[in-house]
Amino acid sequence: MAWNADRTSDAFLRVLIGLARRVPYKTRVRLFGWLTGWVVAPLAGYISKAVRNLQLIHPEMSSAEAKRIARRVSVNFGRSIIENYSKDDLSEVLKNSTVGGPGLAAFKDALAEGRGVLAVSGHIGNYETLRVAIHNMGYPVAALYRPAKNPYFNEHYKTTMESLTGPAFAQSRKGVVSFTRHVKNGGVAAMLFDVRATSYPDISFFGYPAPTSTFAAEMAMKTGALLLPIFTHRCEDGIHHDVHFETPIAHTNPREMTEEMTRRLEAQIRSFPDQWLWVHDRWGSEDLRARRANRSDTP
């Protein structure tokens, strides 16, 4: 059989996860975080990429501080990966974690009225914990996800998402239709909005233009769903999580609603800068650097 890089990397990951799951949960989470933060992320270039993005947005930040944050981001990401492959343990942890906030009552009221809820969040903390926390309350949660480039990894990635809380729909025409129908029929769905979406307009994110999808706001208005930001962050012990239901976002127009979602996420990142996935090329970093250089060269 010919060597296949995707198959090989997926097989390696499966073996790594299988071995990790043989040790107690807390040790497993800390071990996978260390392995990702100190071995995988440096080798894959994630630390240096996160440092570049941190200093792009915070030019006053020292390289040492940016590297410290980038390392903690990578550790958090590694912990999140193995948590999501440990559904039952994660579910138990969340039963003893803080789940609440001013939007929780509105969430329950909407569902009691038969109104769908669209939970929106960003790549902060272990963002999958919001779905597990809601599932613990007795509500299945649909997810909309971007398929992984590696088809072998994507197969069990989708299965894992569905095993956590409910159906997972790929970002395709068919998937979006099914996702929308789920919410319109009074269900709960969750999606992340903080990825670079070049077919959408720029919205200011930390003072710089970032192409941002307005799909969540458009869908909420179309279906009449409650648009509810929910953010999570990892506690100091590295194991427990806070899941915070914010006040719902009023239906005005898609751009205003998306701008408000973005402001809410910014506030979370300022509070927990080492838990947002700075590896994402959120701003089109090279283009933004070029624009900065051109401005500085102008007399």
XYZ file of C-alpha atoms in Angstrom:
299
model
C 0.000 0.000 0.000
C 1.362 3.432 -0.960
C 2.312 5.780 1.855
C -0.418 8.308 2.606
C 0.449 11.315 4.792
C -3.160 11.947 5.857
C -3.699 8.319 6.816
C -0.397 8.188 8.704
C -0.990 11.378 10.697
C -4.511 10.251 11.560
C -3.259 6.839 12.676
C -0.626 8.510 14.877
C -3.281 10.724 16.478
C -5.596 7.762 17.102
C -2.781 5.825 18.788
C -1.869 8.872 20.902
C -5.476 9.366 22.005
C -5.876 5.645 22.693
C -2.792 5.598 24.908
C -3.836 8.789 26.713
C -7.240 7.333 27.525
C -5.568 4.529 29.481
C -4.523 6.920 32.256
C -6.795 8.670 34.807
C -8.747 11.632 33.455
C -6.950 14.493 35.229
C -3.545 13.062 34.380
C -4.708 12.474 30.803
C -5.814 16.089 30.372
C -2.616 17.538 31.829
C -0.401 15.101 29.890
C -2.048 15.857 26.540
C -1.832 19.585 27.240
C 1.887 19.323 27.999
C 2.520 17.195 24.914
C 0.679 19.629 22.643
C 2.161 22.767 24.176
C 5.778 21.643 24.447
C 6.195 19.160 21.598
C 3.512 19.326 18.905
C 2.910 23.094 18.767
C 6.606 24.109 18.452
C 7.254 21.484 15.792
C 4.176 22.504 13.811
C 5.061 26.204 13.988
C 1.989 27.089 16.052
C 3.933 28.887 18.779
C 5.684 31.213 16.334
C 2.439 31.870 14.452
C 0.590 32.740 17.638
C 3.445 35.045 18.684
C 3.255 36.876 15.338
C -0.493 37.407 15.707
C -0.211 38.539 19.320
C 2.431 41.119 18.429
C 0.467 42.173 15.365
C -2.459 43.177 17.544
C -0.356 44.139 20.583
C 2.838 45.651 19.108
C 3.951 46.762 22.562
C 4.050 43.159 23.811
C 7.493 41.674 24.363
C 8.478 38.496 22.547
C 8.868 36.719 25.897
C 5.327 37.603 26.984
C 3.870 36.689 23.597
C 5.655 33.338 23.697
C 4.382 32.678 27.228
C 0.792 33.310 26.125
C 1.247 31.285 22.934
C 2.514 28.320 24.955
C -0.471 28.466 27.321
C -2.817 28.704 24.317
C -1.291 25.517 22.907
C -1.514 23.704 26.243
C -5.169 24.690 26.565
C -5.858 23.454 23.034
C -4.225 20.099 23.738
C -6.236 19.665 26.911
C -9.411 20.484 24.998
C -8.694 17.848 22.348
C -8.417 14.975 24.811
C -11.368 16.257 26.856
C -13.551 16.056 23.782
C -12.496 12.432 23.304
C -13.442 11.758 26.952
C -17.142 12.606 26.839
C -18.323 10.905 30.031
C -15.492 12.321 32.146
C -15.975 15.810 30.723
C -19.704 15.608 31.371
C -19.067 14.732 35.025
C -16.565 17.581 35.419
C -19.102 20.057 34.050
C -21.658 18.936 36.623
C -19.252 20.334 39.221
C -18.285 23.435 37.238
C -19.880 26.879 37.121
C -22.635 27.031 34.501
C -24.753 30.167 34.586
C -24.963 33.841 33.753
C -27.653 36.425 32.960
C -28.702 34.680 29.738
C -29.528 31.310 31.296
C -33.106 32.277 32.196
C -33.737 33.617 28.675
C -32.343 30.362 27.259
C -34.768 28.229 29.281
C -37.712 30.560 28.609
C -37.146 30.428 24.846
C -37.117 26.639 24.783
C -40.201 26.448 27.005
C -41.988 28.623 24.430
C -40.910 26.370 21.557
C -38.467 28.981 20.246
C -35.135 27.833 18.867
C -31.846 28.962 20.387
C -28.696 29.693 18.402
C -25.696 29.757 20.732
C -22.705 31.631 19.306
C -19.185 31.541 20.641
C -15.522 31.811 19.718
C -12.421 29.624 19.902
C -11.823 30.359 23.581
C -11.417 27.971 26.506
C -12.711 24.558 25.521
C -15.496 25.882 23.332
C -17.117 22.436 23.084
C -17.930 22.509 26.806
C -20.846 24.873 26.215
C -22.567 22.169 24.174
C -21.852 19.498 26.786
C -23.139 21.767 29.576
C -26.393 22.317 27.662
C -26.654 18.599 26.928
C -26.309 17.950 30.672
C -29.472 20.043 31.113
C -31.330 17.626 28.865
C -31.201 19.508 25.556
C -29.530 17.974 22.474
C -27.339 20.515 20.686
C -26.648 20.581 16.945
C -23.288 21.850 15.712
C -22.127 23.419 12.457
C -18.511 22.623 11.693
C -15.886 23.179 9.030
C -14.717 19.771 7.738
C -11.068 18.966 8.376
C -8.786 18.755 5.344
C -7.645 15.297 6.396
C -10.565 12.987 5.443
C -9.466 10.226 7.833
C -9.310 12.620 10.777
C -12.587 14.241 9.720
C -14.387 10.905 9.963
C -13.803 10.469 13.691
C -13.828 14.239 14.322
C -17.479 14.342 13.191
C -18.315 11.170 15.127
C -16.782 12.655 18.272
C -18.758 15.889 17.901
C -21.999 13.958 17.490
C -21.253 11.711 20.453
C -20.776 14.777 22.653
C -24.189 16.376 22.250
C -26.130 15.623 19.056
C -26.076 16.082 15.273
C -23.121 17.763 13.581
C -23.637 19.370 10.178
C -20.804 20.196 7.777
C -20.534 23.702 6.334
C -22.097 22.830 3.002
C -25.350 23.753 1.309
C -27.026 20.599 2.581
C -25.525 20.965 6.056
C -26.592 24.588 6.446
C -30.165 23.741 5.400
C -30.355 20.944 7.994
C -28.754 23.113 10.682
C -31.240 25.929 10.002
C -34.191 23.540 10.035
C -33.100 22.195 13.432
C -33.226 25.696 14.939
C -36.435 26.687 13.164
C -38.119 23.623 14.669
C -37.319 24.866 18.178
C -33.997 23.105 18.772
C -30.705 24.283 20.228
C -27.721 24.755 17.941
C -24.231 26.150 18.437
C -21.635 27.629 16.124
C -18.354 29.540 16.251
C -18.206 32.834 14.384
C -14.577 33.937 14.826
C -12.961 32.445 11.741
C -11.700 34.332 8.704
C -14.577 34.472 6.193
C -13.307 36.314 3.117
C -16.664 36.311 1.322
C -18.122 38.496 4.077
C -17.464 42.156 4.982
C -14.767 43.379 7.356
C -15.751 43.973 10.959
C -13.379 45.596 13.424
C -11.747 43.064 15.727
C -9.293 44.549 18.223
C -9.225 47.673 16.084
C -8.299 45.964 12.823
C -10.489 44.791 9.931
C -11.363 41.105 9.975
C -13.712 39.498 7.430
C -16.495 38.045 9.571
C -19.492 35.929 8.646
C -22.888 37.451 9.439
C -24.541 34.064 8.914
C -25.439 33.531 12.586
C -27.272 36.847 12.796
C -29.016 36.282 9.460
C -30.117 32.824 10.538
C -31.411 34.046 13.910
C -33.510 36.696 12.183
C -34.764 34.246 9.568
C -35.828 31.601 12.097
C -36.800 33.907 14.969
C -34.277 32.121 17.206
C -32.804 33.559 20.365
C -29.246 34.676 19.532
C -27.270 33.885 22.653
C -23.513 34.339 23.159
C -22.089 31.665 25.451
C -18.403 31.728 26.370
C -16.306 29.255 28.298
C -12.962 29.472 29.981
C -10.730 26.992 31.744
C -10.280 27.410 35.489
C -6.910 27.734 37.200
C -6.844 24.045 38.121
C -6.769 23.215 34.400
C -9.634 20.741 34.744
C -12.833 22.599 35.543
C -14.592 25.169 33.343
C -16.821 28.211 33.654
C -19.663 28.332 31.119
C -21.144 31.824 30.924
C -24.527 32.534 29.312
C -24.508 36.205 28.274
C -27.571 38.353 27.695
C -29.177 37.648 24.297
C -28.437 39.889 21.322
C -31.459 41.808 20.077
C -32.583 41.323 16.480
C -31.694 44.554 14.654
C -29.723 43.918 11.471
C -27.058 41.304 10.687
C -24.090 43.663 10.727
C -24.984 45.331 14.029
C -25.668 41.963 15.620
C -22.355 40.543 14.412
C -20.503 43.617 15.638
C -22.040 43.090 19.069
C -21.047 39.412 19.041
C -17.506 40.497 18.191
C -17.382 43.063 21.018
C -18.528 40.401 23.470
C -15.769 38.036 22.290
C -13.133 40.784 22.517
C -14.062 41.325 26.166
C -13.608 37.614 26.857
C -10.200 37.525 25.152
C -9.023 40.555 27.124
C -9.968 38.714 30.314
C -8.449 35.392 29.196
C -5.829 36.165 26.515
C -4.114 32.800 26.918
C -7.265 30.838 26.103
C -8.159 32.190 22.656
C -6.736 30.369 19.630
C -4.233 32.975 18.413
C -2.997 30.489 15.815
C -5.925 31.454 13.555
C -5.020 33.910 10.800
C -7.992 36.036 11.784
C -6.924 39.294 10.178
C -5.012 38.182 7.102
C -1.827 38.999 8.974
C 0.545 39.507 6.041
C -1.872 41.873 4.283
C -2.368 43.799 7.501
C 1.396 44.117 8.045
C 1.783 45.425 4.494
C -0.937 48.038 5.037
C 0.745 49.108 8.274
C 4.116 49.425 6.520
C 2.585 51.499 3.728
C 0.992 53.852 6.262
C 4.275 54.259 8.132
C 6.116 55.023 4.876
C 3.691 57.778 3.937
C 5.139 61.256 4.621
